[in-house]
């Protein structure tokens, strides 16, 4: 009996086909990672905006119990933080609102490498903050810059961490937190995401000759 002959052929992949398949898989994997990274950054920006909105509410609640002034405008003798402006202790402006803020966890942006403090006690400091404070902001001036991401650049910096922006001085963002843009909380309680040009315009529209920021 003669053996049966098969006309079927074994088709092995050529080197070119293997390279093409590997390339396609690599591209698809790269797209997947890019999409996941973009989604993560978007979620971090949304969380940061939510933090700033909570700060705006906290400032308003605090001022309602303290002669309608933000803590930076009220002396420490009256429970405020005015005297701390020149000390560089930015955290004091948040610490005084511990009841309104409830937790220091919201004082660190999820895009930041800094870590939040466990509580508002003696171990709480500037290194547990991701946000600056506009020390001259008042509820009566809704266009004033109240809070924002700490990675702001430009202005005239003093040794105590206070930064002054006057007139048309250059201002911007480093790429440290949100890739060249930043989030800012206004004195009216709103939160805006500003490009460099938008941030410059916000300072010009603040009705303040000089915008002073306490940056941690």
Short mmCIF file of N, CA, C and O in Angstrom, two decimals, residues 15-81:
data_model
loop_
_atom_site.label_atom_id
_atom_site.label_comp_id
_atom_site.label_asym_id
_atom_site.label_seq_id
_atom_site.Cartn_x
_atom_site.Cartn_y
_atom_site.Cartn_z
N UNK A 15 10.98 36.28 8.22
CA UNK A 15 11.54 37.27 9.14
C UNK A 15 10.84 38.62 9.00
O UNK A 15 10.59 39.32 9.97
N UNK A 16 10.53 38.97 7.76
CA UNK A 16 9.85 40.25 7.51
C UNK A 16 8.49 40.27 8.17
O UNK A 16 8.08 41.26 8.80
N UNK A 17 7.75 39.15 8.05
CA UNK A 17 6.41 39.09 8.66
C UNK A 17 6.49 39.16 10.18
O UNK A 17 5.66 39.81 10.82
N UNK A 18 7.51 38.51 10.75
CA UNK A 18 7.68 38.58 12.20
C UNK A 18 7.97 40.00 12.64
O UNK A 18 7.41 40.49 13.63
N UNK A 19 8.83 40.68 11.91
CA UNK A 19 9.17 42.07 12.24
C UNK A 19 7.93 42.96 12.15
O UNK A 19 7.70 43.83 13.00
N UNK A 20 7.12 42.75 11.11
CA UNK A 20 5.90 43.56 10.94
C UNK A 20 4.94 43.34 12.11
O UNK A 20 4.37 44.29 12.66
N UNK A 21 4.77 42.08 12.49
CA UNK A 21 3.85 41.76 13.60
C UNK A 21 4.34 42.40 14.90
O UNK A 21 3.56 43.01 15.65
N UNK A 22 5.64 42.28 15.15
CA UNK A 22 6.21 42.89 16.36
C UNK A 22 6.02 44.40 16.34
O UNK A 22 5.67 45.02 17.35
N UNK A 23 6.22 44.99 15.16
CA UNK A 23 6.03 46.44 15.04
C UNK A 23 4.61 46.87 15.32
O UNK A 23 4.35 47.85 16.02
N UNK A 24 3.64 46.10 14.78
CA UNK A 24 2.23 46.42 15.00
C UNK A 24 1.87 46.30 16.48
O UNK A 24 1.18 47.16 17.04
N UNK A 25 2.34 45.24 17.10
CA UNK A 25 2.07 45.05 18.53
C UNK A 25 2.68 46.19 19.35
O UNK A 25 2.05 46.70 20.29
N UNK A 26 3.90 46.60 18.99
CA UNK A 26 4.57 47.68 19.72
C UNK A 26 3.80 48.99 19.58
O UNK A 26 3.64 49.75 20.55
N UNK A 27 3.30 49.26 18.36
CA UNK A 27 2.52 50.49 18.13
C UNK A 27 1.24 50.47 18.95
O UNK A 27 0.87 51.46 19.59
N UNK A 28 0.54 49.34 18.92
CA UNK A 28 -0.71 49.22 19.68
C UNK A 28 -0.46 49.38 21.18
O UNK A 28 -1.24 50.03 21.88
N UNK A 29 0.63 48.80 21.65
CA UNK A 29 0.97 48.92 23.07
C UNK A 29 1.29 50.36 23.43
O UNK A 29 0.89 50.87 24.48
N UNK A 30 2.01 51.04 22.53
CA UNK A 30 2.34 52.44 22.76
C UNK A 30 1.10 53.32 22.81
O UNK A 30 0.99 54.21 23.65
N UNK A 31 0.16 53.06 21.90
CA UNK A 31 -1.10 53.82 21.89
C UNK A 31 -1.88 53.58 23.17
O UNK A 31 -2.50 54.50 23.72
N UNK A 32 -1.87 52.34 23.64
CA UNK A 32 -2.57 52.01 24.88
C UNK A 32 -1.97 52.76 26.06
O UNK A 32 -2.69 53.33 26.89
N UNK A 33 -0.64 52.77 26.13
CA UNK A 33 0.04 53.48 27.21
C UNK A 33 -0.21 54.98 27.13
O UNK A 33 -0.43 55.64 28.15
N UNK A 34 -0.19 55.52 25.91
CA UNK A 34 -0.43 56.95 25.73
C UNK A 34 -1.83 57.32 26.20
O UNK A 34 -2.04 58.32 26.88
N UNK A 35 -2.81 56.48 25.82
CA UNK A 35 -4.18 56.75 26.23
C UNK A 35 -4.36 56.66 27.73
O UNK A 35 -5.04 57.49 28.34
N UNK A 36 -3.70 55.67 28.35
CA UNK A 36 -3.80 55.52 29.80
C UNK A 36 -3.14 56.69 30.51
O UNK A 36 -3.65 57.20 31.52
N UNK A 37 -2.00 57.15 29.98
CA UNK A 37 -1.29 58.28 30.59
C UNK A 37 -2.10 59.56 30.46
O UNK A 37 -2.18 60.36 31.40
N UNK A 38 -2.71 59.76 29.29
CA UNK A 38 -3.54 60.95 29.09
C UNK A 38 -4.74 60.95 30.03
O UNK A 38 -5.11 61.98 30.60
N UNK A 39 -5.36 59.77 30.21
CA UNK A 39 -6.51 59.66 31.11
C UNK A 39 -6.09 59.93 32.56
O UNK A 39 -6.81 60.58 33.32
N UNK A 40 -4.89 59.45 32.92
CA UNK A 40 -4.39 59.68 34.29
C UNK A 40 -4.15 61.16 34.53
O UNK A 40 -4.53 61.70 35.58
N UNK A 41 -3.54 61.84 33.58
CA UNK A 41 -3.26 63.27 33.73
C UNK A 41 -4.56 64.08 33.80
O UNK A 41 -4.66 65.04 34.57
N UNK A 42 -5.54 63.69 33.01
CA UNK A 42 -6.83 64.37 33.04
C UNK A 42 -7.49 64.21 34.40
O UNK A 42 -8.03 65.18 34.96
N UNK A 43 -7.44 63.00 34.95
CA UNK A 43 -8.02 62.75 36.26
C UNK A 43 -7.30 63.57 37.33
O UNK A 43 -7.92 64.10 38.26
N UNK A 44 -5.98 63.71 37.21
CA UNK A 44 -5.22 64.49 38.18
C UNK A 44 -5.59 65.96 38.10
O UNK A 44 -5.72 66.64 39.13
N UNK A 45 -5.78 66.48 36.88
CA UNK A 45 -6.18 67.89 36.73
C UNK A 45 -7.56 68.13 37.33
O UNK A 45 -7.80 69.16 37.99
N UNK A 46 -8.48 67.20 37.12
CA UNK A 46 -9.83 67.34 37.66
C UNK A 46 -9.79 67.34 39.19
O UNK A 46 -10.46 68.14 39.85
N UNK A 47 -8.97 66.46 39.77
CA UNK A 47 -8.83 66.41 41.22
C UNK A 47 -8.23 67.71 41.75
O UNK A 47 -8.67 68.24 42.78
N UNK A 48 -7.24 68.24 41.04
CA UNK A 48 -6.61 69.50 41.45
C UNK A 48 -7.62 70.64 41.43
O UNK A 48 -7.67 71.46 42.36
N UNK A 49 -8.43 70.69 40.39
CA UNK A 49 -9.48 71.72 40.30
C UNK A 49 -10.46 71.59 41.47
O UNK A 49 -10.87 72.59 42.07
N UNK A 50 -10.81 70.36 41.79
CA UNK A 50 -11.72 70.12 42.91
C UNK A 50 -11.12 70.62 44.23
O UNK A 50 -11.82 71.20 45.06
N UNK A 51 -9.81 70.40 44.41
CA UNK A 51 -9.13 70.91 45.61
C UNK A 51 -9.27 72.42 45.71
O UNK A 51 -9.61 72.97 46.77
N UNK A 52 -8.99 73.10 44.60
CA UNK A 52 -9.04 74.56 44.60
C UNK A 52 -10.45 75.08 44.86
O UNK A 52 -10.64 76.12 45.51
N UNK A 53 -11.45 74.37 44.38
CA UNK A 53 -12.83 74.76 44.66
C UNK A 53 -13.13 74.65 46.15
O UNK A 53 -13.83 75.49 46.73
N UNK A 54 -12.59 73.61 46.77
CA UNK A 54 -12.78 73.44 48.22
C UNK A 54 -12.07 74.55 48.99
O UNK A 54 -12.58 75.02 50.02
N UNK A 55 -10.91 74.99 48.49
CA UNK A 55 -10.21 76.09 49.15
C UNK A 55 -11.06 77.36 49.09
O UNK A 55 -11.17 78.09 50.07
N UNK A 56 -11.63 77.62 47.92
CA UNK A 56 -12.45 78.82 47.76
C UNK A 56 -13.62 78.82 48.73
O UNK A 56 -13.93 79.85 49.34
N UNK A 57 -14.25 77.67 48.89
CA UNK A 57 -15.36 77.56 49.84
C UNK A 57 -14.87 77.74 51.27
O UNK A 57 -15.51 78.43 52.07
N UNK A 58 -13.71 77.16 51.59
CA UNK A 58 -13.16 77.28 52.94
C UNK A 58 -12.85 78.73 53.28
O UNK A 58 -13.15 79.20 54.39
N UNK A 59 -12.26 79.45 52.36
CA UNK A 59 -11.95 80.86 52.59
C UNK A 59 -13.23 81.66 52.85
O UNK A 59 -13.28 82.52 53.74
N UNK A 60 -14.27 81.38 52.08
CA UNK A 60 -15.52 82.10 52.25
C UNK A 60 -16.20 81.77 53.59
O UNK A 60 -16.73 82.66 54.26
N UNK A 61 -16.18 80.50 53.95
CA UNK A 61 -16.76 80.12 55.23
C UNK A 61 -16.00 80.76 56.39
O UNK A 61 -16.60 81.26 57.35
N UNK A 62 -14.68 80.75 56.29
CA UNK A 62 -13.85 81.33 57.34
C UNK A 62 -14.10 82.83 57.45
O UNK A 62 -14.24 83.37 58.56
N UNK A 63 -14.16 83.51 56.32
CA UNK A 63 -14.37 84.97 56.34
C UNK A 63 -15.74 85.32 56.90
O UNK A 63 -15.91 86.33 57.57
N UNK A 64 -16.74 84.45 56.66
CA UNK A 64 -18.07 84.70 57.19
C UNK A 64 -18.11 84.71 58.70
O UNK A 64 -18.96 85.38 59.31
N UNK A 65 -17.17 84.00 59.32
CA UNK A 65 -17.09 83.96 60.78
C UNK A 65 -16.07 84.95 61.34
O UNK A 65 -15.88 85.03 62.56
N UNK A 66 -15.40 85.69 60.44
CA UNK A 66 -14.32 86.58 60.88
C UNK A 66 -14.37 87.92 60.16
O UNK A 66 -13.47 88.28 59.39
N UNK A 67 -15.43 88.65 60.42
CA UNK A 67 -15.63 90.03 59.90
C UNK A 67 -15.49 90.13 58.39
O UNK A 67 -15.05 91.15 57.87
N UNK A 68 -15.84 89.06 57.68
CA UNK A 68 -15.83 89.04 56.22
C UNK A 68 -14.46 89.31 55.61
O UNK A 68 -14.34 89.89 54.52
N UNK A 69 -13.42 88.89 56.31
CA UNK A 69 -12.05 89.04 55.81
C UNK A 69 -11.40 87.68 55.68
O UNK A 69 -11.66 86.77 56.48
N UNK A 70 -10.56 87.53 54.67
CA UNK A 70 -9.75 86.33 54.56
C UNK A 70 -8.66 86.37 55.61
O UNK A 70 -8.27 87.45 56.06
N UNK A 71 -8.12 85.24 56.01
CA UNK A 71 -7.14 85.22 57.12
C UNK A 71 -5.91 86.09 56.86
O UNK A 71 -5.34 86.63 57.80
N UNK A 72 -5.51 86.24 55.59
CA UNK A 72 -4.32 87.04 55.28
C UNK A 72 -4.52 88.52 55.57
O UNK A 72 -3.56 89.28 55.68
N UNK A 73 -5.79 88.95 55.69
CA UNK A 73 -6.09 90.36 55.95
C UNK A 73 -6.38 90.63 57.42
O UNK A 73 -6.64 91.77 57.79
N UNK A 74 -6.31 89.60 58.23
CA UNK A 74 -6.65 89.73 59.64
C UNK A 74 -5.44 89.40 60.52
O UNK A 74 -4.74 88.42 60.28
N UNK A 75 -5.21 90.24 61.52
CA UNK A 75 -4.06 90.04 62.40
C UNK A 75 -4.13 88.71 63.13
O UNK A 75 -5.21 88.18 63.40
N UNK A 76 -2.97 88.19 63.46
CA UNK A 76 -2.90 86.97 64.25
C UNK A 76 -3.53 87.18 65.63
O UNK A 76 -4.01 86.23 66.25
N UNK A 77 -3.54 88.43 66.12
CA UNK A 77 -4.18 88.74 67.40
C UNK A 77 -5.68 88.51 67.35
O UNK A 77 -6.32 88.32 68.39
N UNK A 78 -6.23 88.51 66.11
CA UNK A 78 -7.67 88.31 65.94
C UNK A 78 -7.96 86.97 65.28
O UNK A 78 -9.08 86.73 64.80
N UNK A 79 -6.96 86.10 65.24
CA UNK A 79 -7.16 84.77 64.68
C UNK A 79 -6.77 84.61 63.23
O UNK A 79 -6.95 83.52 62.66
N UNK A 80 -6.23 85.67 62.62
CA UNK A 80 -5.84 85.61 61.22
C UNK A 80 -4.39 85.22 61.02
O UNK A 80 -3.74 84.67 61.92
N UNK A 81 -3.86 85.53 59.84
CA UNK A 81 -2.48 85.14 59.51
C UNK A 81 -1.68 86.28 58.89
O UNK A 81 -0.65 86.05 58.26
#
